[in-house]
Amino acid sequence: MNYPLFVESNHTAIYKAYRPGYPQEIYHRILEFYFNTTNIDEVNQKIPLAIDIACGSGQATVDLSSYCHRVIGVDGSENQLKQATLKDNIEYHCSNAENLTFLPPNSIDLVTVATALHWFDIEKFFEQVNRILKPNGGVLSIWGTGLPSLNNTKALEMLKTFCHNDLKGCWSDRTHLVINQYESILDKFPYQQTRIKHIIEYERELSILQFVNVIETWSPCQKYRELYGDDKLKELLKTFMDNLVKCYTESTNDINDTIDRSVVYNKMIVVKWIIHLHLMKKQ
């Protein structure tokens, strides 16, 4: 992987604390596809062995462990894995997505990649997937969340301005792949004859503070910190948060009072993601 992100201990701690999880519908769709059914209620089995690539601190890995007998979480960052949640049926391994040689051929039932494919050398990764997936039914599952949306018109415009103007120059070309839901590289996916896509709408109620904390985990914020320093990033996020508060409270006043600030920053808002889930099966 040529993009060593999420490796510093301070950033991986933030990632662990604030990175949101994924809706259960993703895992239900994976199970239906793996077990060749259209009804999750008919599935009373677990997938034997799954590997979650670029698992970070285990957001998807832990969810998968409820549906699999055994899960291996793989990430290239040792600091990410130090933050990972432990469970009896999960093990973690530090390795890049393009180097899965520690796994024997034809040994894995399910390979998952949660909002991370854009950081890989895709051709090398798919070669590894084809080597480790079991034939006649091994499943590759790839999904991405894209950018969030807000149910407040002014706040949504504020978010777009923040992304396009304030973080200008901090976005890797690779991030555009996931923002566009990998549409430009779908022809590179393996097992095209079996590939299907589910579009999943996912809403969460977060406080304004929680939402800004999520944004801080983004790779362009990490890049902004590298370019301008931690204090400048905190200042940028603070200004963005205050502007969001004004959108949701329709206030034009500065937010100066400590008590009022605590209240307004904890105002709950609805955040929405559109997730494209791609499923394909090795024949």
PDB file of C-alpha atoms in Angstrom:
ATOM      1  CA  MET A   1       0.000   0.000   0.000  1.00  0.00           C
ATOM      2  CA  ASN A   2       1.562   3.237  -1.153  1.00  0.00           C
ATOM      3  CA  TYR A   3      -0.464   5.506   1.128  1.00  0.00           C
ATOM      4  CA  PRO A   4       0.654   5.041   4.763  1.00  0.00           C
ATOM      5  CA  LEU A   5      -2.238   6.781   6.512  1.00  0.00           C
ATOM      6  CA  PHE A   6      -3.706   6.310   9.979  1.00  0.00           C
ATOM      7  CA  VAL A   7      -0.368   5.224  11.428  1.00  0.00           C
ATOM      8  CA  GLU A   8       0.482   7.859  14.069  1.00  0.00           C
ATOM      9  CA  SER A   9      -0.604   6.888  17.583  1.00  0.00           C
ATOM     10  CA  ASN A  10      -2.537  10.118  18.219  1.00  0.00           C
ATOM     11  CA  HIS A  11      -4.512   9.741  14.997  1.00  0.00           C
ATOM     12  CA  THR A  12      -5.252   6.047  15.498  1.00  0.00           C
ATOM     13  CA  ALA A  13      -6.630   6.860  18.958  1.00  0.00           C
ATOM     14  CA  ILE A  14      -8.983   9.423  17.392  1.00  0.00           C
ATOM     15  CA  TYR A  15      -9.911   6.901  14.696  1.00  0.00           C
ATOM     16  CA  LYS A  16     -10.808   4.304  17.325  1.00  0.00           C
ATOM     17  CA  ALA A  17     -12.813   6.761  19.415  1.00  0.00           C
ATOM     18  CA  TYR A  18     -14.829   8.472  16.706  1.00  0.00           C
ATOM     19  CA  ARG A  19     -14.935   6.436  13.505  1.00  0.00           C
ATOM     20  CA  PRO A  20     -18.535   5.286  12.996  1.00  0.00           C
ATOM     21  CA  GLY A  21     -19.475   1.691  12.362  1.00  0.00           C
ATOM     22  CA  TYR A  22     -21.636   0.271   9.594  1.00  0.00           C
ATOM     23  CA  PRO A  23     -25.302  -0.793   9.422  1.00  0.00           C
ATOM     24  CA  GLN A  24     -26.171  -4.428  10.038  1.00  0.00           C
ATOM     25  CA  GLU A  25     -27.829  -4.584   6.607  1.00  0.00           C
ATOM     26  CA  ILE A  26     -24.366  -4.868   5.062  1.00  0.00           C
ATOM     27  CA  TYR A  27     -23.630  -8.095   6.911  1.00  0.00           C
ATOM     28  CA  HIS A  28     -27.103  -9.471   6.248  1.00  0.00           C
ATOM     29  CA  ARG A  29     -26.620  -8.904   2.515  1.00  0.00           C
ATOM     30  CA  ILE A  30     -23.230 -10.624   2.662  1.00  0.00           C
ATOM     31  CA  LEU A  31     -24.726 -13.654   4.402  1.00  0.00           C
ATOM     32  CA  GLU A  32     -27.591 -13.879   1.914  1.00  0.00           C
ATOM     33  CA  PHE A  33     -25.127 -13.771  -0.968  1.00  0.00           C
ATOM     34  CA  TYR A  34     -22.761 -16.298   0.599  1.00  0.00           C
ATOM     35  CA  PHE A  35     -25.521 -18.773   1.441  1.00  0.00           C
ATOM     36  CA  ASN A  36     -27.455 -18.186  -1.816  1.00  0.00           C
ATOM     37  CA  THR A  37     -30.689 -16.971  -0.256  1.00  0.00           C
ATOM     38  CA  THR A  38     -32.792 -13.830  -0.418  1.00  0.00           C
ATOM     39  CA  ASN A  39     -34.024 -14.118   3.159  1.00  0.00           C
ATOM     40  CA  ILE A  40     -31.665 -13.521   6.063  1.00  0.00           C
ATOM     41  CA  ASP A  41     -34.109 -15.337   8.357  1.00  0.00           C
ATOM     42  CA  GLU A  42     -33.304 -18.560   6.504  1.00  0.00           C
ATOM     43  CA  VAL A  43     -29.624 -18.291   7.392  1.00  0.00           C
ATOM     44  CA  ASN A  44     -28.911 -20.248  10.562  1.00  0.00           C
ATOM     45  CA  GLN A  45     -25.241 -20.842   9.833  1.00  0.00           C
ATOM     46  CA  LYS A  46     -22.045 -18.856  10.146  1.00  0.00           C
ATOM     47  CA  ILE A  47     -19.350 -18.256   7.540  1.00  0.00           C
ATOM     48  CA  PRO A  48     -16.318 -20.375   8.537  1.00  0.00           C
ATOM     49  CA  LEU A  49     -13.413 -17.966   7.973  1.00  0.00           C
ATOM     50  CA  ALA A  50     -13.404 -14.287   6.970  1.00  0.00           C
ATOM     51  CA  ILE A  51     -10.553 -11.837   6.509  1.00  0.00           C
ATOM     52  CA  ASP A  52     -11.163  -8.100   6.895  1.00  0.00           C
ATOM     53  CA  ILE A  53      -8.539  -6.147   4.929  1.00  0.00           C
ATOM     54  CA  ALA A  54      -7.430  -2.695   6.129  1.00  0.00           C
ATOM     55  CA  CYS A  55      -9.455  -3.348   9.259  1.00  0.00           C
ATOM     56  CA  GLY A  56      -8.232  -0.279  11.131  1.00  0.00           C
ATOM     57  CA  SER A  57      -9.206  -0.638  14.761  1.00  0.00           C
ATOM     58  CA  GLY A  58     -11.761  -3.297  13.946  1.00  0.00           C
ATOM     59  CA  GLN A  59     -15.011  -1.455  13.198  1.00  0.00           C
ATOM     60  CA  ALA A  60     -16.181  -3.993  10.602  1.00  0.00           C
ATOM     61  CA  THR A  61     -14.091  -6.856  11.989  1.00  0.00           C
ATOM     62  CA  VAL A  62     -16.013  -6.955  15.259  1.00  0.00           C
ATOM     63  CA  ASP A  63     -19.361  -6.868  13.451  1.00  0.00           C
ATOM     64  CA  LEU A  64     -18.262  -9.704  11.172  1.00  0.00           C
ATOM     65  CA  SER A  65     -17.308 -11.825  14.165  1.00  0.00           C
ATOM     66  CA  SER A  66     -21.006 -12.209  15.004  1.00  0.00           C
ATOM     67  CA  TYR A  67     -21.638 -13.830  11.617  1.00  0.00           C
ATOM     68  CA  CYS A  68     -18.420 -15.843  11.200  1.00  0.00           C
ATOM     69  CA  HIS A  69     -16.802 -18.616  13.192  1.00  0.00           C
ATOM     70  CA  ARG A  70     -13.435 -16.911  12.812  1.00  0.00           C
ATOM     71  CA  VAL A  71     -12.251 -13.527  11.532  1.00  0.00           C
ATOM     72  CA  ILE A  72      -8.748 -12.263  10.761  1.00  0.00           C
ATOM     73  CA  GLY A  73      -8.354  -8.491  10.761  1.00  0.00           C
ATOM     74  CA  VAL A  74      -5.442  -7.264   8.629  1.00  0.00           C
ATOM     75  CA  ASP A  75      -3.996  -3.764   8.642  1.00  0.00           C
ATOM     76  CA  GLY A  76      -0.664  -2.226   7.685  1.00  0.00           C
ATOM     77  CA  SER A  77      -0.597   0.018  10.768  1.00  0.00           C
ATOM     78  CA  GLU A  78       0.617  -1.494  14.024  1.00  0.00           C
ATOM     79  CA  ASN A  79      -0.858   1.447  15.924  1.00  0.00           C
ATOM     80  CA  GLN A  80      -4.270   0.811  14.413  1.00  0.00           C
ATOM     81  CA  LEU A  81      -4.118  -2.817  15.527  1.00  0.00           C
ATOM     82  CA  LYS A  82      -3.077  -1.791  19.037  1.00  0.00           C
ATOM     83  CA  GLN A  83      -6.419   0.011  19.250  1.00  0.00           C
ATOM     84  CA  ALA A  84      -8.404  -2.947  17.899  1.00  0.00           C
ATOM     85  CA  THR A  85     -11.166  -4.586  19.897  1.00  0.00           C
ATOM     86  CA  LEU A  86     -10.356  -8.118  21.034  1.00  0.00           C
ATOM     87  CA  LYS A  87     -12.723 -11.087  20.835  1.00  0.00           C
ATOM     88  CA  ASP A  88     -12.205 -14.817  21.175  1.00  0.00           C
ATOM     89  CA  ASN A  89     -12.872 -15.514  17.500  1.00  0.00           C
ATOM     90  CA  ILE A  90     -10.841 -12.563  16.122  1.00  0.00           C
ATOM     91  CA  GLU A  91      -7.123 -12.427  15.457  1.00  0.00           C
ATOM     92  CA  TYR A  92      -5.200  -9.497  14.008  1.00  0.00           C
ATOM     93  CA  HIS A  93      -2.254  -9.483  11.642  1.00  0.00           C
ATOM     94  CA  CYS A  94      -0.082  -6.549  10.547  1.00  0.00           C
ATOM     95  CA  SER A  95       0.350  -6.678   6.787  1.00  0.00           C
ATOM     96  CA  ASN A  96      -0.470  -4.659   3.688  1.00  0.00           C
ATOM     97  CA  ALA A  97      -3.377  -5.579   1.453  1.00  0.00           C
ATOM     98  CA  GLU A  98      -0.997  -6.507  -1.363  1.00  0.00           C
ATOM     99  CA  ASN A  99       0.921  -8.984   0.784  1.00  0.00           C
ATOM    100  CA  LEU A 100      -1.295 -11.762   2.110  1.00  0.00           C
ATOM    101  CA  THR A 101       1.304 -14.500   1.717  1.00  0.00           C
ATOM    102  CA  PHE A 102       0.836 -15.545   5.350  1.00  0.00           C
ATOM    103  CA  LEU A 103      -2.476 -17.075   4.230  1.00  0.00           C
ATOM    104  CA  PRO A 104      -2.477 -20.373   2.327  1.00  0.00           C
ATOM    105  CA  PRO A 105      -4.096 -20.648  -1.111  1.00  0.00           C
ATOM    106  CA  ASN A 106      -7.826 -21.380  -1.344  1.00  0.00           C
ATOM    107  CA  SER A 107      -8.287 -20.982   2.416  1.00  0.00           C
ATOM    108  CA  ILE A 108     -10.638 -18.016   2.950  1.00  0.00           C
ATOM    109  CA  ASP A 109     -14.430 -18.066   2.694  1.00  0.00           C
ATOM    110  CA  LEU A 110     -15.001 -14.300   2.779  1.00  0.00           C
ATOM    111  CA  VAL A 111     -12.778 -11.290   2.062  1.00  0.00           C
ATOM    112  CA  THR A 112     -14.109  -7.879   3.100  1.00  0.00           C
ATOM    113  CA  VAL A 113     -12.842  -4.356   2.430  1.00  0.00           C
ATOM    114  CA  ALA A 114     -14.694  -1.557   4.229  1.00  0.00           C
ATOM    115  CA  THR A 115     -14.090   1.923   2.742  1.00  0.00           C
ATOM    116  CA  ALA A 116     -10.407   1.213   2.065  1.00  0.00           C
ATOM    117  CA  LEU A 117      -9.983  -0.194  -1.451  1.00  0.00           C
ATOM    118  CA  HIS A 118      -8.958   3.210  -2.828  1.00  0.00           C
ATOM    119  CA  TRP A 119      -5.682   3.058  -0.873  1.00  0.00           C
ATOM    120  CA  PHE A 120      -4.586  -0.262  -2.408  1.00  0.00           C
ATOM    121  CA  ASP A 121      -2.580  -1.262  -5.438  1.00  0.00           C
ATOM    122  CA  ILE A 122      -5.781  -2.738  -6.795  1.00  0.00           C
ATOM    123  CA  GLU A 123      -4.335  -5.183  -9.307  1.00  0.00           C
ATOM    124  CA  LYS A 124      -1.923  -6.686  -6.766  1.00  0.00           C
ATOM    125  CA  PHE A 125      -4.657  -6.883  -4.160  1.00  0.00           C
ATOM    126  CA  PHE A 126      -7.049  -8.700  -6.473  1.00  0.00           C
ATOM    127  CA  GLU A 127      -4.285 -11.158  -7.357  1.00  0.00           C
ATOM    128  CA  GLN A 128      -3.931 -11.921  -3.646  1.00  0.00           C
ATOM    129  CA  VAL A 129      -7.700 -12.249  -3.265  1.00  0.00           C
ATOM    130  CA  ASN A 130      -7.866 -14.751  -6.110  1.00  0.00           C
ATOM    131  CA  ARG A 131      -5.079 -16.770  -4.516  1.00  0.00           C
ATOM    132  CA  ILE A 132      -6.580 -16.985  -1.008  1.00  0.00           C
ATOM    133  CA  LEU A 133     -10.322 -17.220  -1.731  1.00  0.00           C
ATOM    134  CA  LYS A 134     -11.845 -20.669  -1.803  1.00  0.00           C
ATOM    135  CA  PRO A 135     -13.123 -21.674  -5.247  1.00  0.00           C
ATOM    136  CA  ASN A 136     -16.769 -22.507  -5.865  1.00  0.00           C
ATOM    137  CA  GLY A 137     -18.254 -19.968  -3.505  1.00  0.00           C
ATOM    138  CA  GLY A 138     -15.646 -17.793  -1.785  1.00  0.00           C
ATOM    139  CA  VAL A 139     -17.007 -14.232  -1.573  1.00  0.00           C
ATOM    140  CA  LEU A 140     -15.315 -10.865  -2.014  1.00  0.00           C
ATOM    141  CA  SER A 141     -17.222  -7.968  -0.424  1.00  0.00           C
ATOM    142  CA  ILE A 142     -16.240  -4.337  -1.016  1.00  0.00           C
ATOM    143  CA  TRP A 143     -18.077  -1.270   0.169  1.00  0.00           C
ATOM    144  CA  GLY A 144     -17.577   2.460   0.532  1.00  0.00           C
ATOM    145  CA  THR A 145     -19.513   5.205   2.274  1.00  0.00           C
ATOM    146  CA  GLY A 146     -18.667   8.262   0.217  1.00  0.00           C
ATOM    147  CA  LEU A 147     -19.244  11.678   1.774  1.00  0.00           C
ATOM    148  CA  PRO A 148     -22.010  12.208   4.341  1.00  0.00           C
ATOM    149  CA  SER A 149     -25.094  14.321   3.812  1.00  0.00           C
ATOM    150  CA  LEU A 150     -27.036  16.502   6.260  1.00  0.00           C
ATOM    151  CA  ASN A 151     -30.777  17.186   6.442  1.00  0.00           C
ATOM    152  CA  ASN A 152     -30.250  20.925   6.797  1.00  0.00           C
ATOM    153  CA  THR A 153     -29.731  22.836   3.551  1.00  0.00           C
ATOM    154  CA  LYS A 154     -27.485  25.536   5.033  1.00  0.00           C
ATOM    155  CA  ALA A 155     -25.437  22.987   6.960  1.00  0.00           C
ATOM    156  CA  LEU A 156     -25.024  20.826   3.860  1.00  0.00           C
ATOM    157  CA  GLU A 157     -23.701  23.806   1.899  1.00  0.00           C
ATOM    158  CA  MET A 158     -21.380  24.562   4.814  1.00  0.00           C
ATOM    159  CA  LEU A 159     -20.099  20.975   4.703  1.00  0.00           C
ATOM    160  CA  LYS A 160     -19.480  21.198   0.949  1.00  0.00           C
ATOM    161  CA  THR A 161     -17.589  24.475   1.406  1.00  0.00           C
ATOM    162  CA  PHE A 162     -15.512  22.922   4.177  1.00  0.00           C
ATOM    163  CA  CYS A 163     -14.614  19.939   1.982  1.00  0.00           C
ATOM    164  CA  HIS A 164     -13.922  21.825  -1.242  1.00  0.00           C
ATOM    165  CA  ASN A 165     -12.426  25.075   0.069  1.00  0.00           C
ATOM    166  CA  ASP A 166     -11.061  24.645   3.601  1.00  0.00           C
ATOM    167  CA  LEU A 167      -9.551  21.229   2.870  1.00  0.00           C
ATOM    168  CA  LYS A 168      -8.508  22.133  -0.663  1.00  0.00           C
ATOM    169  CA  GLY A 169      -5.178  20.575  -1.527  1.00  0.00           C
ATOM    170  CA  CYS A 170      -5.471  17.960   1.226  1.00  0.00           C
ATOM    171  CA  TRP A 171      -7.487  15.379  -0.674  1.00  0.00           C
ATOM    172  CA  SER A 172      -5.590  12.543  -2.316  1.00  0.00           C
ATOM    173  CA  ASP A 173      -6.625  11.611  -5.835  1.00  0.00           C
ATOM    174  CA  ARG A 174      -7.413   8.228  -4.324  1.00  0.00           C
ATOM    175  CA  THR A 175     -10.199   9.609  -2.159  1.00  0.00           C
ATOM    176  CA  HIS A 176     -12.179  10.524  -5.260  1.00  0.00           C
ATOM    177  CA  LEU A 177     -12.474   6.820  -6.017  1.00  0.00           C
ATOM    178  CA  VAL A 178     -14.462   6.162  -2.857  1.00  0.00           C
ATOM    179  CA  ILE A 179     -16.386   9.450  -3.048  1.00  0.00           C
ATOM    180  CA  ASN A 180     -17.594   8.219  -6.453  1.00  0.00           C
ATOM    181  CA  GLN A 181     -18.364   4.794  -4.954  1.00  0.00           C
ATOM    182  CA  TYR A 182     -15.631   3.079  -7.038  1.00  0.00           C
ATOM    183  CA  GLU A 183     -17.721   3.471 -10.186  1.00  0.00           C
ATOM    184  CA  SER A 184     -14.663   4.357 -12.297  1.00  0.00           C
ATOM    185  CA  ILE A 185     -12.851   1.110 -11.413  1.00  0.00           C
ATOM    186  CA  LEU A 186     -15.696  -1.408 -11.330  1.00  0.00           C
ATOM    187  CA  ASP A 187     -14.399  -2.953 -14.555  1.00  0.00           C
ATOM    188  CA  LYS A 188     -11.252  -3.958 -12.644  1.00  0.00           C
ATOM    189  CA  PHE A 189     -13.199  -5.983 -10.083  1.00  0.00           C
ATOM    190  CA  PRO A 190     -12.798  -9.762 -10.401  1.00  0.00           C
ATOM    191  CA  TYR A 191     -15.565 -12.319 -10.910  1.00  0.00           C
ATOM    192  CA  GLN A 192     -17.619  -9.933 -13.031  1.00  0.00           C
ATOM    193  CA  GLN A 193     -20.214 -12.542 -13.983  1.00  0.00           C
ATOM    194  CA  THR A 194     -21.252 -12.897 -10.354  1.00  0.00           C
ATOM    195  CA  ARG A 195     -20.932  -9.280  -9.193  1.00  0.00           C
ATOM    196  CA  ILE A 196     -23.999  -7.575  -7.728  1.00  0.00           C
ATOM    197  CA  LYS A 197     -24.484  -4.223  -6.001  1.00  0.00           C
ATOM    198  CA  HIS A 198     -26.697  -3.130  -3.138  1.00  0.00           C
ATOM    199  CA  ILE A 199     -27.290   0.532  -2.338  1.00  0.00           C
ATOM    200  CA  ILE A 200     -27.858   1.009   1.377  1.00  0.00           C
ATOM    201  CA  GLU A 201     -29.013   4.254   2.953  1.00  0.00           C
ATOM    202  CA  TYR A 202     -27.670   4.673   6.448  1.00  0.00           C
ATOM    203  CA  GLU A 203     -28.718   7.369   8.898  1.00  0.00           C
ATOM    204  CA  ARG A 204     -27.337   8.090  12.345  1.00  0.00           C
ATOM    205  CA  GLU A 205     -28.224  10.703  14.891  1.00  0.00           C
ATOM    206  CA  LEU A 206     -25.039  12.367  16.108  1.00  0.00           C
ATOM    207  CA  SER A 207     -24.343  15.458  18.114  1.00  0.00           C
ATOM    208  CA  ILE A 208     -22.647  18.292  16.244  1.00  0.00           C
ATOM    209  CA  LEU A 209     -19.523  17.577  18.273  1.00  0.00           C
ATOM    210  CA  GLN A 210     -19.623  13.871  17.397  1.00  0.00           C
ATOM    211  CA  PHE A 211     -20.025  14.676  13.718  1.00  0.00           C
ATOM    212  CA  VAL A 212     -17.016  17.006  13.733  1.00  0.00           C
ATOM    213  CA  ASN A 213     -15.043  14.321  15.589  1.00  0.00           C
ATOM    214  CA  VAL A 214     -15.889  11.904  12.773  1.00  0.00           C
ATOM    215  CA  ILE A 215     -14.637  14.425  10.217  1.00  0.00           C
ATOM    216  CA  GLU A 216     -11.377  14.745  12.151  1.00  0.00           C
ATOM    217  CA  THR A 217     -10.686  11.064  11.387  1.00  0.00           C
ATOM    218  CA  TRP A 218     -10.733  11.753   7.635  1.00  0.00           C
ATOM    219  CA  SER A 219      -7.468  11.452   5.729  1.00  0.00           C
ATOM    220  CA  PRO A 220      -7.595  15.071   4.403  1.00  0.00           C
ATOM    221  CA  CYS A 221      -7.736  16.306   8.000  1.00  0.00           C
ATOM    222  CA  GLN A 222      -4.664  14.234   8.735  1.00  0.00           C
ATOM    223  CA  LYS A 223      -2.983  15.843   5.725  1.00  0.00           C
ATOM    224  CA  TYR A 224      -4.068  19.315   6.895  1.00  0.00           C
ATOM    225  CA  ARG A 225      -2.475  18.602  10.274  1.00  0.00           C
ATOM    226  CA  GLU A 226       0.766  17.566   8.573  1.00  0.00           C
ATOM    227  CA  LEU A 227       0.839  20.735   6.467  1.00  0.00           C
ATOM    228  CA  TYR A 228      -0.251  23.347   8.989  1.00  0.00           C
ATOM    229  CA  GLY A 229       0.076  21.796  12.453  1.00  0.00           C
ATOM    230  CA  ASP A 230      -2.310  20.479  15.087  1.00  0.00           C
ATOM    231  CA  ASP A 231      -3.351  23.898  16.403  1.00  0.00           C
ATOM    232  CA  LYS A 232      -4.410  25.073  12.942  1.00  0.00           C
ATOM    233  CA  LEU A 233      -6.488  21.944  12.425  1.00  0.00           C
ATOM    234  CA  LYS A 234      -8.201  22.400  15.793  1.00  0.00           C
ATOM    235  CA  GLU A 235      -8.936  26.013  14.873  1.00  0.00           C
ATOM    236  CA  LEU A 236     -10.353  24.961  11.496  1.00  0.00           C
ATOM    237  CA  LEU A 237     -12.606  22.302  13.047  1.00  0.00           C
ATOM    238  CA  LYS A 238     -13.731  24.683  15.789  1.00  0.00           C
ATOM    239  CA  THR A 239     -14.770  27.294  13.210  1.00  0.00           C
ATOM    240  CA  PHE A 240     -16.594  24.639  11.187  1.00  0.00           C
ATOM    241  CA  MET A 241     -18.400  23.414  14.303  1.00  0.00           C
ATOM    242  CA  ASP A 242     -19.484  26.928  15.257  1.00  0.00           C
ATOM    243  CA  ASN A 243     -20.775  27.485  11.730  1.00  0.00           C
ATOM    244  CA  LEU A 244     -22.779  24.246  11.919  1.00  0.00           C
ATOM    245  CA  VAL A 245     -24.309  25.376  15.199  1.00  0.00           C
ATOM    246  CA  LYS A 246     -25.465  28.600  13.543  1.00  0.00           C
ATOM    247  CA  CYS A 247     -27.078  26.597  10.737  1.00  0.00           C
ATOM    248  CA  TYR A 248     -29.048  24.400  13.117  1.00  0.00           C
ATOM    249  CA  THR A 249     -29.947  27.117  15.630  1.00  0.00           C
ATOM    250  CA  GLU A 250     -30.432  29.866  13.040  1.00  0.00           C
ATOM    251  CA  SER A 251     -28.238  32.066  15.178  1.00  0.00           C
ATOM    252  CA  THR A 252     -25.851  34.685  13.892  1.00  0.00           C
ATOM    253  CA  ASN A 253     -24.314  35.342  17.301  1.00  0.00           C
ATOM    254  CA  ASP A 254     -20.813  34.326  18.221  1.00  0.00           C
ATOM    255  CA  ILE A 255     -20.612  31.363  20.590  1.00  0.00           C
ATOM    256  CA  ASN A 256     -18.620  32.586  23.540  1.00  0.00           C
ATOM    257  CA  ASP A 257     -20.268  31.333  26.699  1.00  0.00           C
ATOM    258  CA  THR A 258     -18.783  28.045  27.946  1.00  0.00           C
ATOM    259  CA  ILE A 259     -22.088  26.645  29.197  1.00  0.00           C
ATOM    260  CA  ASP A 260     -23.978  27.583  26.049  1.00  0.00           C
ATOM    261  CA  ARG A 261     -21.223  26.108  23.943  1.00  0.00           C
ATOM    262  CA  SER A 262     -21.517  22.778  25.728  1.00  0.00           C
ATOM    263  CA  VAL A 263     -25.244  22.735  25.096  1.00  0.00           C
ATOM    264  CA  VAL A 264     -25.191  23.681  21.418  1.00  0.00           C
ATOM    265  CA  TYR A 265     -22.295  21.403  20.530  1.00  0.00           C
ATOM    266  CA  ASN A 266     -24.343  18.497  21.861  1.00  0.00           C
ATOM    267  CA  LYS A 267     -27.349  19.341  19.718  1.00  0.00           C
ATOM    268  CA  MET A 268     -28.362  16.188  17.838  1.00  0.00           C
ATOM    269  CA  ILE A 269     -28.430  16.186  14.044  1.00  0.00           C
ATOM    270  CA  VAL A 270     -29.180  13.543  11.406  1.00  0.00           C
ATOM    271  CA  VAL A 271     -26.237  12.391   9.275  1.00  0.00           C
ATOM    272  CA  LYS A 272     -26.829  10.227   6.223  1.00  0.00           C
ATOM    273  CA  TRP A 273     -24.493   8.047   4.181  1.00  0.00           C
ATOM    274  CA  ILE A 274     -25.168   6.222   0.915  1.00  0.00           C
ATOM    275  CA  ILE A 275     -23.245   2.943   0.924  1.00  0.00           C
ATOM    276  CA  HIS A 276     -22.553   0.944  -2.235  1.00  0.00           C
ATOM    277  CA  LEU A 277     -21.969  -2.698  -1.355  1.00  0.00           C
ATOM    278  CA  HIS A 278     -20.327  -4.810  -4.079  1.00  0.00           C
ATOM    279  CA  LEU A 279     -20.481  -8.585  -3.782  1.00  0.00           C
ATOM    280  CA  MET A 280     -18.817 -11.132  -6.057  1.00  0.00           C
ATOM    281  CA  LYS A 281     -18.105 -14.825  -5.879  1.00  0.00           C
ATOM    282  CA  LYS A 282     -15.161 -16.908  -6.999  1.00  0.00           C
ATOM    283  CA  GLN A 283     -16.282 -19.764  -9.240  1.00  0.00           C
TER     284      GLN A 283
END
